[in-house]
Amino acid sequence: MKALATIIILHVCPVLLFGQNYQKIVFNEDIEGGYYLAVPPRSEKPIGVLLLMPGFGQTAESVFPETKIHNVAYLHDVLTIVVAGGRKLYADTDVVKRLNEVIDHVLKKYPVDKEGFVIGGFSAGGTIGLRYAEYCFEKPGGFPIQPKGVFSIDSPVDLFGIWNYFQREIKKNYSDVGVGEAKFVTEIMESEIGNPDENADNYNRLTPFNMELENYGNEKFLKDMSVRVYHDLDVVWQLENRRRSLFDSNAFASSEMINRLLLMGNERAAFIPSKSPGYRSSGTRHPHSWSIVDEVGFIQWVKSLLTNADME
């Protein structure tokens, strides 16, 4: 086995993706999924990096059919990097190590600097991205970057809240999909970090936000960053298809997180409601989808951060 630091380019030839080339690069051959995907910009002179993370248990490749973010980034001189976090809902030691390795490699391989990163992702990927961004400012000496911005796409930003939601979903026993997910994820959480009643310290350490705290929690490390959370607020769909109210939505906690950032004086914290209903690549209507993000508006925001330009 080669050393962990070994960096290998898996494909000699790049793979064609929607008219663009992406590179699949192994940064650590000794771990499962130890690779990332890169979509270099058309100009080959990136103004910065957009790091995307898929949802719980999803592969990096799963992102491309669900969104055109990388297509728009390609046209606007932004290097897109996609890396999967595995079956993780939080930025624990293993996930942080993986992201640090990926970012270190990106900084060596591409003509970008550490001041030019925007990070985030979908569902669990957004939860991980938020806490990782907080760590970058909480413990700057141990992290390779300090991101210009961070975003989440229908992510559960409060680990206490998502645990309690899972318990309600199991008790409600209405949706087979919802109940199955709740049981599966809580079993993993309990085996890795315990339950929040008995292991509150673990949850407070890992959660991007704790809505029950009277004082500011980990979100205080985002007070000087541009932050966006995206949600499809179709409560009718949730009620009809899952018997869930807004109380059960990911938007419930993330809207409060944005509110507290605004109260801290962060005028660059924003809650972005979807302009159109979310759909998955299969054509299935679902509010929990990458497609709730307006790709053009999103990349305009990313580009404004990477070029230090104010958005109108």
Coordinates of C-alpha atoms in Angstrom, one line a residue:
M1 CA 0.0 0.0 0.0
K2 CA 1.2 3.5 -0.8
A3 CA 1.5 6.2 1.8
L4 CA -1.6 8.2 2.6
A5 CA -0.1 11.3 1.1
T6 CA 0.3 9.7 -2.3
I7 CA -1.6 11.6 -5.0
I8 CA -2.7 9.7 -8.1
I9 CA -4.6 10.9 -11.2
L10 CA -7.0 8.1 -11.8
H11 CA -7.8 8.9 -15.4
V12 CA -5.1 9.8 -17.9
C13 CA -7.8 11.1 -20.2
P14 CA -10.5 13.4 -18.9
V15 CA -14.2 12.4 -19.1
L16 CA -16.7 14.3 -21.2
L17 CA -19.5 15.8 -19.2
F18 CA -22.2 17.9 -20.8
G19 CA -19.7 19.3 -23.2
Q20 CA -17.0 19.9 -20.6
N21 CA -14.1 17.8 -19.2
Y22 CA -13.9 16.7 -15.7
Q23 CA -11.0 15.1 -14.0
K24 CA -11.3 12.2 -11.5
I25 CA -8.4 12.4 -9.0
V26 CA -7.5 10.1 -6.2
F27 CA -6.0 12.0 -3.3
N28 CA -5.9 9.0 -0.9
E29 CA -6.0 5.4 -2.3
D30 CA -6.2 3.9 1.2
I31 CA -9.7 5.1 2.0
E32 CA -13.1 4.4 0.4
G33 CA -14.1 7.1 -2.0
G34 CA -10.7 8.8 -1.6
Y35 CA -11.1 10.9 -4.8
Y36 CA -12.7 14.1 -6.0
L37 CA -14.0 15.3 -9.3
A38 CA -12.9 18.6 -10.8
V39 CA -14.5 20.7 -13.6
P40 CA -11.9 23.2 -14.7
P41 CA -13.3 26.5 -16.2
R42 CA -13.3 27.2 -19.9
S43 CA -10.6 29.8 -19.6
E44 CA -8.3 27.4 -17.7
K45 CA -7.6 30.4 -15.4
P46 CA -9.9 30.0 -12.4
I47 CA -10.8 33.0 -10.3
G48 CA -11.4 30.6 -7.4
V49 CA -12.9 27.3 -6.3
L50 CA -16.5 26.2 -5.7
L51 CA -16.4 23.1 -3.5
L52 CA -19.6 21.0 -3.7
M53 CA -20.7 18.1 -1.5
P54 CA -23.6 15.7 -2.2
G55 CA -26.0 14.3 0.3
F56 CA -25.7 11.5 2.9
G57 CA -24.1 8.4 1.3
Q58 CA -24.2 9.8 -2.2
T59 CA -21.2 9.7 -4.6
A60 CA -19.5 12.8 -6.1
E61 CA -20.8 11.7 -9.5
S62 CA -24.4 11.9 -8.3
V63 CA -24.2 15.7 -8.3
F64 CA -23.9 16.3 -12.1
P65 CA -27.3 15.0 -13.3
E66 CA -29.1 17.0 -10.6
T67 CA -27.8 20.5 -11.2
K68 CA -26.2 22.8 -13.8
I69 CA -24.2 24.7 -11.2
H70 CA -20.9 23.3 -12.6
N71 CA -22.0 24.2 -16.2
V72 CA -22.5 27.8 -15.3
A73 CA -19.3 27.9 -13.2
Y74 CA -17.4 26.5 -16.2
L75 CA -18.5 29.6 -18.2
H76 CA -17.6 32.0 -15.4
D77 CA -14.0 31.0 -14.7
V78 CA -14.8 29.1 -11.5
L79 CA -13.2 25.8 -10.8
T80 CA -15.8 23.3 -9.5
I81 CA -14.6 20.5 -7.1
V82 CA -17.0 17.8 -5.9
V83 CA -16.2 15.5 -3.0
A84 CA -18.4 13.1 -1.1
G85 CA -18.5 12.9 2.6
G86 CA -19.8 9.3 2.8
R87 CA -22.4 8.2 5.2
K88 CA -21.9 11.2 7.4
L89 CA -24.3 13.9 8.6
Y90 CA -21.6 16.0 10.3
A91 CA -18.0 17.2 9.9
D92 CA -16.4 14.8 12.3
T93 CA -12.6 14.1 12.5
D94 CA -12.7 11.7 9.5
V95 CA -14.7 14.1 7.3
V96 CA -12.5 17.1 8.3
K97 CA -9.3 15.2 7.4
R98 CA -10.8 14.2 4.0
L99 CA -11.7 17.8 3.2
N100 CA -8.3 19.1 4.3
E101 CA -6.6 16.6 2.1
V102 CA -8.7 17.5 -0.9
I103 CA -8.2 21.2 -0.4
D104 CA -4.5 20.8 0.1
H105 CA -4.3 18.9 -3.2
V106 CA -6.4 21.4 -5.1
L107 CA -4.1 24.2 -3.9
K108 CA -1.1 22.3 -5.3
K109 CA -2.6 21.1 -8.5
Y110 CA -4.6 24.2 -9.8
P111 CA -3.6 27.9 -10.1
V112 CA -5.8 29.0 -7.2
D113 CA -5.0 30.4 -3.8
K114 CA -6.4 29.7 -0.3
E115 CA -8.3 33.0 -0.2
G116 CA -10.5 31.9 -3.1
F117 CA -12.9 29.2 -1.9
V118 CA -16.7 29.0 -1.6
I119 CA -18.0 25.8 -0.1
G120 CA -21.2 24.0 0.7
G121 CA -23.6 21.3 -0.5
F122 CA -26.9 19.5 -0.6
S123 CA -28.6 18.1 2.4
A124 CA -25.9 16.5 4.7
G125 CA -23.3 18.0 2.4
G126 CA -24.5 21.5 3.4
T127 CA -24.5 20.6 7.1
I128 CA -20.9 19.4 6.7
G129 CA -19.9 22.5 4.7
L130 CA -21.3 24.9 7.3
R131 CA -19.5 23.3 10.2
Y132 CA -16.3 23.0 8.2
A133 CA -16.5 26.7 7.4
E134 CA -17.0 27.4 11.1
Y135 CA -13.9 25.4 12.0
C136 CA -11.9 27.4 9.5
F137 CA -12.5 30.5 11.6
E138 CA -12.7 28.8 15.0
K139 CA -9.3 27.0 14.5
P140 CA -7.6 28.8 11.6
G141 CA -4.2 27.3 12.3
G142 CA -5.5 23.7 11.6
F143 CA -7.3 24.4 8.3
P144 CA -5.9 25.3 4.8
I145 CA -8.5 28.0 3.9
Q146 CA -10.9 30.6 5.3
P147 CA -13.8 30.4 2.8
K148 CA -15.3 33.6 1.3
G149 CA -18.7 32.0 1.5
V150 CA -20.7 29.0 2.5
F151 CA -24.1 27.6 1.5
S152 CA -26.5 24.8 2.2
I153 CA -29.3 23.3 0.0
D154 CA -32.2 22.1 2.2
S155 CA -29.7 21.0 4.9
P156 CA -30.5 20.0 8.5
V157 CA -28.3 22.7 10.2
D158 CA -29.2 21.6 13.8
L159 CA -28.1 18.1 14.8
F160 CA -30.3 18.2 17.9
G161 CA -33.2 19.2 15.7
I162 CA -32.7 16.5 13.1
W163 CA -32.4 13.8 15.8
N164 CA -35.7 14.9 17.3
Y165 CA -37.3 15.1 13.8
F166 CA -36.2 11.5 13.1
Q167 CA -37.9 10.4 16.4
R168 CA -41.1 12.1 15.4
E169 CA -40.9 10.5 11.9
I170 CA -40.5 7.0 13.4
K171 CA -43.4 7.6 15.9
K172 CA -45.7 9.0 13.2
N173 CA -45.0 6.0 11.0
Y174 CA -46.6 7.4 7.9
S175 CA -44.0 7.5 5.1
D176 CA -42.0 4.2 4.5
V177 CA -39.3 6.3 2.9
G178 CA -39.2 8.8 5.8
V179 CA -39.3 6.1 8.5
G180 CA -36.6 4.0 6.8
E181 CA -34.3 7.0 6.5
A182 CA -34.9 8.0 10.1
K183 CA -34.1 4.5 11.5
F184 CA -31.0 4.1 9.3
V185 CA -29.4 7.4 10.0
T186 CA -30.2 7.4 13.8
E187 CA -28.6 4.0 14.1
I188 CA -25.4 5.4 12.6
M189 CA -25.5 8.5 14.7
E190 CA -26.0 6.6 17.9
S191 CA -23.2 4.2 17.1
E192 CA -20.8 7.1 16.3
I193 CA -21.8 10.0 18.6
G194 CA -24.5 8.6 20.8
N195 CA -27.9 10.3 21.4
P196 CA -28.2 13.9 22.2
D197 CA -29.8 13.4 25.7
E198 CA -26.7 11.5 26.9
N199 CA -24.0 13.0 24.6
A200 CA -24.9 16.7 24.3
D201 CA -21.2 17.6 24.2
N202 CA -20.7 15.6 21.0
Y203 CA -23.7 17.2 19.3
N204 CA -22.7 20.7 20.4
R205 CA -19.2 20.1 19.0
L206 CA -20.5 18.9 15.6
T207 CA -23.6 20.9 15.0
P208 CA -23.4 24.0 12.9
F209 CA -26.2 25.5 14.9
N210 CA -28.2 24.7 18.1
M211 CA -31.5 26.4 18.1
E212 CA -32.1 25.7 21.8
L213 CA -29.1 27.7 23.0
E214 CA -29.9 31.1 24.6
N215 CA -26.5 32.5 23.6
Y216 CA -24.8 32.2 20.2
G217 CA -23.2 28.8 19.4
N218 CA -21.0 27.7 16.6
E219 CA -22.8 30.0 14.1
K220 CA -20.9 32.9 15.7
F221 CA -17.9 31.8 13.6
L222 CA -19.9 32.7 10.4
K223 CA -20.6 36.3 11.5
D224 CA -18.0 37.7 9.0
M225 CA -18.8 35.4 6.1
S226 CA -21.3 35.4 3.3
V227 CA -23.9 32.7 4.1
R228 CA -26.8 31.4 2.1
V229 CA -29.4 28.7 2.8
Y230 CA -31.7 27.5 0.1
H231 CA -35.1 25.9 0.7
D232 CA -38.3 25.0 -1.2
L233 CA -41.1 26.0 1.2
D234 CA -43.8 23.9 -0.3
V235 CA -45.6 22.9 2.8
V236 CA -48.6 21.6 0.8
W237 CA -46.4 19.0 -0.8
Q238 CA -45.0 18.1 2.6
L239 CA -48.4 17.7 4.2
E240 CA -49.9 15.8 1.4
N241 CA -47.0 13.4 0.7
R242 CA -45.2 13.1 4.0
R243 CA -47.6 14.5 6.7
R244 CA -45.0 17.0 7.7
S245 CA -45.5 20.6 8.7
L246 CA -43.0 23.5 8.5
F247 CA -42.0 22.4 12.0
D248 CA -40.6 19.2 10.5
S249 CA -38.8 21.0 7.6
N250 CA -35.1 21.8 7.4
A251 CA -36.1 25.4 6.8
F252 CA -37.3 25.8 10.3
A253 CA -33.9 25.7 12.0
S254 CA -31.9 27.3 9.1
S255 CA -34.2 30.3 9.0
E256 CA -33.5 30.8 12.7
M257 CA -29.8 30.4 12.1
I258 CA -29.9 33.2 9.5
N259 CA -31.9 35.4 11.8
R260 CA -29.3 35.1 14.5
L261 CA -26.5 35.9 12.1
L262 CA -28.5 39.0 11.0
L263 CA -28.9 39.9 14.7
M264 CA -25.1 39.6 15.0
G265 CA -24.7 42.2 12.3
N266 CA -24.0 39.8 9.4
E267 CA -25.9 41.5 6.6
R268 CA -24.5 39.0 4.1
A269 CA -26.5 36.1 5.7
A270 CA -29.5 35.2 3.5
F271 CA -32.4 32.7 3.4
I272 CA -33.1 32.0 -0.3
P273 CA -36.6 30.5 -1.1
S274 CA -36.8 28.6 -4.3
K275 CA -38.3 30.4 -7.2
S276 CA -39.6 27.2 -8.7
P277 CA -40.6 23.8 -7.4
G278 CA -37.8 21.3 -6.9
Y279 CA -37.4 18.3 -9.2
R280 CA -35.0 15.5 -9.3
S281 CA -33.3 14.3 -12.5
S282 CA -35.8 11.4 -12.8
G283 CA -38.5 14.0 -13.2
T284 CA -39.9 13.4 -9.7
R285 CA -41.3 16.4 -7.9
H286 CA -39.5 16.7 -4.6
P287 CA -38.6 19.9 -2.5
H288 CA -35.5 18.2 -1.3
S289 CA -33.5 18.6 -4.5
W290 CA -30.5 20.4 -6.0
S291 CA -32.7 22.0 -8.5
I292 CA -34.2 24.5 -6.0
V293 CA -31.1 26.6 -6.6
D294 CA -31.2 29.1 -9.5
E295 CA -27.8 28.2 -11.0
V296 CA -27.2 31.5 -12.7
G297 CA -28.0 33.6 -9.7
F298 CA -26.0 31.3 -7.5
I299 CA -22.8 31.6 -9.6
Q300 CA -23.3 35.4 -9.8
W301 CA -23.1 35.3 -6.0
V302 CA -20.1 33.0 -6.0
K303 CA -18.3 35.1 -8.6
S304 CA -19.0 38.3 -6.6
L305 CA -17.3 36.8 -3.5
L306 CA -14.3 35.5 -5.5
T307 CA -13.7 38.8 -7.2
N308 CA -14.6 40.9 -4.1
A309 CA -17.3 42.6 -6.2
D310 CA -20.6 43.8 -4.6
M311 CA -23.8 42.3 -6.0
E312 CA -26.5 44.7 -6.9

